[in-house]
PDB file of C-alpha atoms in Angstrom:
ATOM      1  CA  MET A   1       4.898  -0.666   8.436  1.00 44.00           C
ATOM      2  CA  LYS A   2       5.174   2.987   7.641  1.00 47.00           C
ATOM      3  CA  ARG A   3       6.788   1.711   4.444  1.00 45.00           C
ATOM      4  CA  PHE A   4       3.579  -0.135   3.660  1.00 44.00           C
ATOM      5  CA  LEU A   5       1.515   3.006   3.781  1.00 45.00           C
ATOM      6  CA  ALA A   6       4.053   5.095   2.022  1.00 43.00           C
ATOM      7  CA  LEU A   7       4.644   2.645  -0.582  1.00 44.00           C
ATOM      8  CA  ALA A   8       1.710   0.875  -0.138  1.00 46.00           C
ATOM      9  CA  ALA A   9       0.920   4.616  -1.365  1.00 37.00           C
ATOM     10  CA  LEU A  10       2.933   5.692  -3.668  1.00 38.00           C
ATOM     11  CA  LEU A  11       1.265   3.146  -5.319  1.00 39.00           C
ATOM     12  CA  ILE A  12       0.393   0.877  -3.386  1.00 34.00           C
ATOM     13  CA  GLY A  13       2.205   3.188  -6.008  1.00 31.00           C
ATOM     14  CA  SER A  14       4.551   4.750  -8.601  1.00 31.00           C
ATOM     15  CA  PHE A  15       6.653   4.015 -11.872  1.00 30.00           C
ATOM     16  CA  SER A  16       9.449   5.006 -14.438  1.00 28.00           C
ATOM     17  CA  ILE A  17       9.600   6.259 -17.966  1.00 29.00           C
ATOM     18  CA  SER A  18      12.001   7.756 -20.445  1.00 30.00           C
ATOM     19  CA  ILE A  19      13.001  11.398 -20.053  1.00 28.00           C
ATOM     20  CA  ALA A  20      11.104  12.229 -23.212  1.00 32.00           C
ATOM     21  CA  GLN A  21       7.811  10.965 -21.822  1.00 38.00           C
ATOM     22  CA  THR A  22       5.470  13.766 -20.740  1.00 44.00           C
ATOM     23  CA  SER A  23       2.141  11.924 -20.783  1.00 57.00           C
ATOM     24  CA  SER A  24       0.891   8.541 -19.636  1.00 76.00           C
ATOM     25  CA  ASP A  25       0.245   5.442 -21.723  1.00 85.00           C
ATOM     26  CA  PRO A  26      -3.496   4.939 -22.455  1.00 89.00           C
ATOM     27  CA  ALA A  27      -3.030   1.152 -22.326  1.00 92.00           C
ATOM     28  CA  ALA A  28      -1.567   1.389 -18.820  1.00 91.00           C
ATOM     29  CA  LYS A  29      -4.358   3.728 -17.731  1.00 88.00           C
ATOM     30  CA  SER A  30      -6.940   1.243 -18.977  1.00 91.00           C
ATOM     31  CA  VAL A  31      -5.459  -1.487 -16.786  1.00 91.00           C
ATOM     32  CA  LEU A  32      -5.205   0.766 -13.722  1.00 87.00           C
ATOM     33  CA  ASP A  33      -8.768   1.996 -14.233  1.00 88.00           C
ATOM     34  CA  LYS A  34     -10.003  -1.613 -14.183  1.00 90.00           C
ATOM     35  CA  VAL A  35      -8.117  -2.274 -10.931  1.00 87.00           C
ATOM     36  CA  SER A  36      -9.647   0.832  -9.370  1.00 84.00           C
ATOM     37  CA  ALA A  37     -13.173  -0.017 -10.568  1.00 87.00           C
ATOM     38  CA  LYS A  38     -12.909  -3.588  -9.269  1.00 88.00           C
ATOM     39  CA  PHE A  39     -11.729  -2.445  -5.834  1.00 85.00           C
ATOM     40  CA  LYS A  40     -14.602   0.021  -5.527  1.00 85.00           C
ATOM     41  CA  THR A  41     -17.097  -2.865  -5.797  1.00 89.00           C
ATOM     42  CA  PHE A  42     -15.845  -4.307  -2.492  1.00 89.00           C
ATOM     43  CA  ASN A  43     -17.731  -3.426   0.696  1.00 90.00           C
ATOM     44  CA  ALA A  44     -14.932  -4.592   2.983  1.00 91.00           C
ATOM     45  CA  VAL A  45     -11.565  -6.167   2.239  1.00 89.00           C
ATOM     46  CA  GLN A  46      -9.192  -8.495   4.027  1.00 92.00           C
ATOM     47  CA  SER A  47      -5.851  -9.002   2.302  1.00 90.00           C
ATOM     48  CA  GLY A  48      -2.697 -10.883   3.244  1.00 91.00           C
ATOM     49  CA  PHE A  49       0.625  -9.594   1.930  1.00 89.00           C
ATOM     50  CA  THR A  50       4.362 -10.211   2.082  1.00 90.00           C
ATOM     51  CA  LEU A  51       6.916  -7.400   2.251  1.00 86.00           C
ATOM     52  CA  GLN A  52      10.485  -8.077   1.110  1.00 90.00           C
ATOM     53  CA  VAL A  53      13.228  -5.502   1.593  1.00 89.00           C
ATOM     54  CA  GLU A  54      16.470  -5.511  -0.426  1.00 91.00           C
ATOM     55  CA  ASP A  55      19.470  -3.208  -0.189  1.00 90.00           C
ATOM     56  CA  GLY A  56      21.222  -1.507  -3.097  1.00 87.00           C
ATOM     57  CA  LYS A  57      23.292  -4.651  -3.757  1.00 87.00           C
ATOM     58  CA  GLY A  58      20.253  -6.859  -4.056  1.00 87.00           C
ATOM     59  CA  LYS A  59      20.759  -8.515  -0.677  1.00 92.00           C
ATOM     60  CA  VAL A  60      17.531  -9.394   1.102  1.00 89.00           C
ATOM     61  CA  GLN A  61      17.380  -7.513   4.400  1.00 89.00           C
ATOM     62  CA  GLY A  62      14.155  -9.006   5.625  1.00 88.00           C
ATOM     63  CA  VAL A  63      10.817 -10.565   4.781  1.00 90.00           C
ATOM     64  CA  LYS A  64       7.630  -9.865   6.726  1.00 88.00           C
ATOM     65  CA  LYS A  65       4.069 -11.039   6.355  1.00 90.00           C
ATOM     66  CA  GLY A  66       1.071  -8.928   7.239  1.00 88.00           C
ATOM     67  CA  THR A  67      -2.647  -8.393   6.912  1.00 91.00           C
ATOM     68  CA  VAL A  68      -4.624  -5.320   5.926  1.00 89.00           C
ATOM     69  CA  TYR A  69      -8.333  -4.736   6.532  1.00 91.00           C
ATOM     70  CA  MET A  70     -10.236  -1.954   4.735  1.00 89.00           C
ATOM     71  CA  LYS A  71     -13.826  -0.748   4.989  1.00 91.00           C
ATOM     72  CA  GLY A  72     -14.956   2.610   3.686  1.00 86.00           C
ATOM     73  CA  GLY A  73     -12.416   5.123   4.978  1.00 84.00           C
ATOM     74  CA  LYS A  74     -11.283   2.821   7.798  1.00 91.00           C
ATOM     75  CA  TYR A  75      -8.258   0.537   7.746  1.00 89.00           C
ATOM     76  CA  ARG A  76      -6.056  -1.673   9.913  1.00 92.00           C
ATOM     77  CA  VAL A  77      -2.611  -2.916   8.990  1.00 89.00           C
ATOM     78  CA  SER A  78      -0.871  -5.647  10.985  1.00 89.00           C
ATOM     79  CA  VAL A  79       2.703  -6.685  10.313  1.00 87.00           C
ATOM     80  CA  THR A  80       5.448  -8.218  12.445  1.00 85.00           C
ATOM     81  CA  GLY A  81       6.049  -5.919  15.413  1.00 87.00           C
ATOM     82  CA  GLN A  82       3.585  -3.194  14.478  1.00 90.00           C
ATOM     83  CA  GLU A  83      -0.100  -2.441  13.993  1.00 92.00           C
ATOM     84  CA  ILE A  84      -1.868   0.614  12.596  1.00 91.00           C
ATOM     85  CA  PHE A  85      -5.545   1.290  13.263  1.00 94.00           C
ATOM     86  CA  CYS A  86      -7.661   4.019  11.641  1.00 92.00           C
ATOM     87  CA  ASP A  87     -11.374   4.486  12.349  1.00 94.00           C
ATOM     88  CA  GLY A  88     -11.689   7.466  10.034  1.00 90.00           C
ATOM     89  CA  THR A  89     -11.162   9.940  12.888  1.00 93.00           C
ATOM     90  CA  ASN A  90      -8.051   8.771  14.751  1.00 94.00           C
ATOM     91  CA  ILE A  91      -4.937   6.762  13.906  1.00 92.00           C
ATOM     92  CA  TRP A  92      -3.276   4.481  16.467  1.00 95.00           C
ATOM     93  CA  THR A  93       0.238   3.244  15.672  1.00 92.00           C
ATOM     94  CA  TYR A  94       1.258   0.444  18.015  1.00 95.00           C
ATOM     95  CA  ASP A  95       4.888  -0.593  18.511  1.00 94.00           C
ATOM     96  CA  LYS A  96       5.001  -4.065  20.041  1.00 94.00           C
ATOM     97  CA  ALA A  97       8.666  -3.965  21.140  1.00 94.00           C
ATOM     98  CA  ALA A  98       8.137  -0.736  23.097  1.00 96.00           C
ATOM     99  CA  ASN A  99       4.545  -1.610  24.064  1.00 97.00           C
ATOM    100  CA  GLU A 100       3.690   1.937  23.058  1.00 97.00           C
ATOM    101  CA  VAL A 101       0.842   3.366  21.003  1.00 97.00           C
ATOM    102  CA  THR A 102       0.980   6.783  19.351  1.00 95.00           C
ATOM    103  CA  ILE A 103      -2.363   8.462  18.679  1.00 96.00           C
ATOM    104  CA  THR A 104      -2.765  11.087  15.964  1.00 92.00           C
ATOM    105  CA  LYS A 105      -5.741  12.717  14.294  1.00 91.00           C
ATOM    106  CA  PHE A 106      -6.672  11.408  10.871  1.00 87.00           C
ATOM    107  CA  GLU A 107      -6.658  14.292   8.421  1.00 80.00           C
ATOM    108  CA  PRO A 108      -7.947  13.156   5.045  1.00 68.00           C
ATOM    109  CA  GLY A 109      -6.677  15.003   2.038  1.00 57.00           C
ATOM    110  CA  GLN A 110      -4.920  14.648  -1.277  1.00 46.00           C
ATOM    111  CA  ASN A 111      -1.528  14.102   0.380  1.00 47.00           C
ATOM    112  CA  THR A 112      -2.767  11.562   2.924  1.00 50.00           C
ATOM    113  CA  LEU A 113      -1.696   8.029   2.075  1.00 49.00           C
ATOM    114  CA  THR A 114      -4.026   5.200   2.978  1.00 59.00           C
ATOM    115  CA  PRO A 115      -4.182   1.562   1.860  1.00 64.00           C
ATOM    116  CA  GLN A 116      -7.385   2.337  -0.028  1.00 58.00           C
ATOM    117  CA  LYS A 117      -5.601   4.862  -2.231  1.00 57.00           C
ATOM    118  CA  LEU A 118      -3.209   2.169  -3.338  1.00 58.00           C
ATOM    119  CA  PHE A 119      -6.024   0.347  -5.043  1.00 60.00           C
ATOM    120  CA  THR A 120      -7.876   3.296  -6.540  1.00 57.00           C
ATOM    121  CA  ASN A 121      -7.081   6.157  -8.905  1.00 55.00           C
ATOM    122  CA  PHE A 122      -4.111   7.632  -7.023  1.00 59.00           C
ATOM    123  CA  TYR A 123      -2.112   7.338 -10.219  1.00 62.00           C
ATOM    124  CA  ASP A 124      -3.768  10.005 -12.360  1.00 61.00           C
ATOM    125  CA  LYS A 125      -2.237  13.061 -10.673  1.00 69.00           C
ATOM    126  CA  ASP A 126       0.877  11.696  -9.016  1.00 75.00           C
ATOM    127  CA  PHE A 127       2.527   9.575 -11.709  1.00 82.00           C
ATOM    128  CA  LEU A 128       3.380   9.041 -15.321  1.00 86.00           C
ATOM    129  CA  TYR A 129       3.036   5.415 -16.349  1.00 87.00           C
ATOM    130  CA  LYS A 130       3.474   2.994 -19.229  1.00 92.00           C
ATOM    131  CA  MET A 131       2.875  -0.654 -20.057  1.00 94.00           C
ATOM    132  CA  ASN A 132       5.898  -2.935 -20.066  1.00 95.00           C
ATOM    133  CA  GLY A 133       4.072  -5.964 -21.420  1.00 94.00           C
ATOM    134  CA  GLU A 134       2.794  -9.236 -19.994  1.00 96.00           C
ATOM    135  CA  LYS A 135       4.346 -12.362 -18.516  1.00 95.00           C
ATOM    136  CA  LYS A 136       3.200 -15.673 -17.104  1.00 96.00           C
ATOM    137  CA  ILE A 137       3.578 -16.521 -13.412  1.00 94.00           C
ATOM    138  CA  GLY A 138       2.188 -20.007 -12.990  1.00 93.00           C
ATOM    139  CA  ALA A 139      -1.304 -19.955 -14.480  1.00 95.00           C
ATOM    140  CA  LYS A 140      -1.639 -16.186 -14.097  1.00 95.00           C
ATOM    141  CA  THR A 141      -1.084 -13.588 -16.813  1.00 97.00           C
ATOM    142  CA  ILE A 142       0.605 -10.607 -15.160  1.00 97.00           C
ATOM    143  CA  GLN A 143       0.663  -7.121 -16.687  1.00 97.00           C
ATOM    144  CA  GLU A 144       3.616  -4.926 -15.729  1.00 96.00           C
ATOM    145  CA  ILE A 145       3.151  -1.165 -15.433  1.00 92.00           C
ATOM    146  CA  GLU A 146       6.157   1.087 -14.883  1.00 93.00           C
ATOM    147  CA  MET A 147       5.547   4.391 -13.128  1.00 87.00           C
ATOM    148  CA  THR A 148       7.515   7.485 -12.225  1.00 87.00           C
ATOM    149  CA  PRO A 149       6.416  10.143  -9.724  1.00 83.00           C
ATOM    150  CA  THR A 150       5.817  13.616 -11.109  1.00 83.00           C
ATOM    151  CA  ASP A 151       7.245  15.049  -7.887  1.00 80.00           C
ATOM    152  CA  LYS A 152      11.005  14.534  -8.237  1.00 82.00           C
ATOM    153  CA  SER A 153      11.589  15.255  -4.538  1.00 81.00           C
ATOM    154  CA  LYS A 154      10.102  11.879  -3.556  1.00 77.00           C
ATOM    155  CA  ALA A 155      12.411   9.350  -1.878  1.00 78.00           C
ATOM    156  CA  PHE A 156      11.563   6.789  -4.583  1.00 80.00           C
ATOM    157  CA  HIS A 157      12.108   7.145  -8.306  1.00 87.00           C
ATOM    158  CA  LYS A 158      10.283   4.135  -9.729  1.00 88.00           C
ATOM    159  CA  VAL A 159       7.361   1.913  -8.892  1.00 86.00           C
ATOM    160  CA  TYR A 160       6.376  -1.216 -10.741  1.00 91.00           C
ATOM    161  CA  VAL A 161       2.821  -2.469 -10.427  1.00 90.00           C
ATOM    162  CA  TYR A 162       2.015  -6.022 -11.454  1.00 93.00           C
ATOM    163  CA  VAL A 163      -1.660  -6.687 -12.205  1.00 94.00           C
ATOM    164  CA  ASP A 164      -3.395 -10.043 -12.466  1.00 95.00           C
ATOM    165  CA  LYS A 165      -5.094  -9.719 -15.858  1.00 96.00           C
ATOM    166  CA  GLY A 166      -7.681 -12.370 -15.057  1.00 95.00           C
ATOM    167  CA  THR A 167      -8.995 -10.718 -11.881  1.00 93.00           C
ATOM    168  CA  ASN A 168      -8.056  -7.040 -12.414  1.00 92.00           C
ATOM    169  CA  THR A 169      -6.381  -6.994  -9.008  1.00 90.00           C
ATOM    170  CA  ILE A 170      -2.864  -6.099  -7.923  1.00 89.00           C
ATOM    171  CA  TYR A 171      -0.509  -9.090  -7.794  1.00 92.00           C
ATOM    172  CA  SER A 172       2.529  -7.239  -6.452  1.00 90.00           C
ATOM    173  CA  THR A 173       4.221  -3.855  -6.294  1.00 87.00           C
ATOM    174  CA  LYS A 174       7.909  -2.989  -6.286  1.00 88.00           C
ATOM    175  CA  VAL A 175       9.155   0.391  -5.076  1.00 86.00           C
ATOM    176  CA  LEU A 176      12.691   1.549  -5.902  1.00 90.00           C
ATOM    177  CA  GLU A 177      14.133   4.206  -3.639  1.00 88.00           C
ATOM    178  CA  LYS A 178      16.829   6.644  -4.717  1.00 90.00           C
ATOM    179  CA  ASN A 179      19.186   5.175  -2.095  1.00 90.00           C
ATOM    180  CA  GLY A 180      19.030   1.789  -3.837  1.00 91.00           C
ATOM    181  CA  ASN A 181      16.651   0.019  -1.457  1.00 90.00           C
ATOM    182  CA  LYS A 182      13.818  -2.007  -2.970  1.00 91.00           C
ATOM    183  CA  TYR A 183      10.496  -2.830  -1.321  1.00 88.00           C
ATOM    184  CA  THR A 184       8.380  -5.574  -2.881  1.00 90.00           C
ATOM    185  CA  TYR A 185       4.799  -6.099  -1.723  1.00 86.00           C
ATOM    186  CA  THR A 186       3.119  -9.275  -2.869  1.00 90.00           C
ATOM    187  CA  VAL A 187      -0.599  -9.818  -2.364  1.00 89.00           C
ATOM    188  CA  ASN A 188      -1.030 -13.367  -1.089  1.00 92.00           C
ATOM    189  CA  SER A 189      -4.800 -13.257  -0.621  1.00 92.00           C
ATOM    190  CA  LEU A 190      -7.622 -10.818  -1.298  1.00 89.00           C
ATOM    191  CA  ASN A 191     -11.138 -11.251   0.052  1.00 92.00           C
ATOM    192  CA  GLY A 192     -13.476  -8.548  -1.226  1.00 90.00           C
ATOM    193  CA  LYS A 193     -16.455 -10.022   0.641  1.00 92.00           C
ATOM    194  CA  ALA A 194     -14.901  -9.980   4.095  1.00 93.00           C
ATOM    195  CA  VAL A 195     -17.103  -9.357   7.126  1.00 94.00           C
ATOM    196  CA  VAL A 196     -15.134  -6.820   9.178  1.00 93.00           C
ATOM    197  CA  PRO A 197     -16.731  -5.236  12.282  1.00 95.00           C
ATOM    198  CA  ASP A 198     -16.045  -1.544  12.935  1.00 95.00           C
ATOM    199  CA  ALA A 199     -14.361  -2.478  16.234  1.00 95.00           C
ATOM    200  CA  GLN A 200     -11.530  -3.956  14.156  1.00 94.00           C
ATOM    201  CA  PHE A 201     -10.377  -0.423  13.294  1.00 96.00           C
ATOM    202  CA  VAL A 202     -10.159   0.889  16.854  1.00 97.00           C
ATOM    203  CA  PHE A 203      -7.229   0.314  19.217  1.00 97.00           C
ATOM    204  CA  ASP A 204      -8.565  -1.518  22.290  1.00 96.00           C
ATOM    205  CA  LYS A 205      -6.283  -0.597  25.187  1.00 94.00           C
ATOM    206  CA  LYS A 206      -7.602  -3.481  27.295  1.00 94.00           C
ATOM    207  CA  LYS A 207      -6.015  -5.974  24.912  1.00 94.00           C
ATOM    208  CA  TYR A 208      -2.529  -4.485  25.430  1.00 95.00           C
ATOM    209  CA  PRO A 209      -1.736  -4.644  29.166  1.00 95.00           C
ATOM    210  CA  GLY A 210       0.675  -1.948  30.358  1.00 96.00           C
ATOM    211  CA  VAL A 211       0.689  -0.111  27.026  1.00 97.00           C
ATOM    212  CA  GLU A 212       2.015   3.459  27.128  1.00 97.00           C
ATOM    213  CA  GLU A 213      -0.054   6.021  25.243  1.00 96.00           C
ATOM    214  CA  VAL A 214       1.451   9.009  23.429  1.00 96.00           C
ATOM    215  CA  ASP A 215      -1.465  11.230  22.444  1.00 95.00           C
ATOM    216  CA  LEU A 216      -0.481  13.759  19.753  1.00 94.00           C
ATOM    217  CA  ARG A 217      -4.009  14.854  18.793  1.00 91.00           C
TER     218      ARG A 217
END
């Protein structure tokens, strides 16, 4: 789940280019700008996604499905075995196996990764990017953007963002780590008109009997 936010950052993004490249591709920026502008029209979002993890040999290590809710600066991510809640002030990270929730203070800033940043203009300062062309997946026309982080100390060295040309929304994202692992996030559904109550972003202790709290605020 932490991978979702970190990837789901360094994207929802990042991407690769030749050594000679020192500036980003205007065509790629145009596509990313449209994705960002479209996302900003949504009041609240509910999105279903699939996360697939592969090792350096291409062997699938696991596949998980999850849901993310976003509203303003609030978010909630639910995936097999873990949930993350953020009400804009606090973050609750719940581990189902341990029945334990860790509470930390939300500190917004340029280096803070949130699901929202994956869909907006995170890319301008953190990555170089270029268009790799288009391809058909079923009836969809998908645009591939290859990105590389400007900070070479990052654990990942490439991110590929696949954009649905017809809707200007992210279709999937693939993150390549330096250790060979690959994380692919596929957006299965995206509802930009979702009705999401604020209570959805707060951890309700009463719903988790016997939960142990670790308060790090």
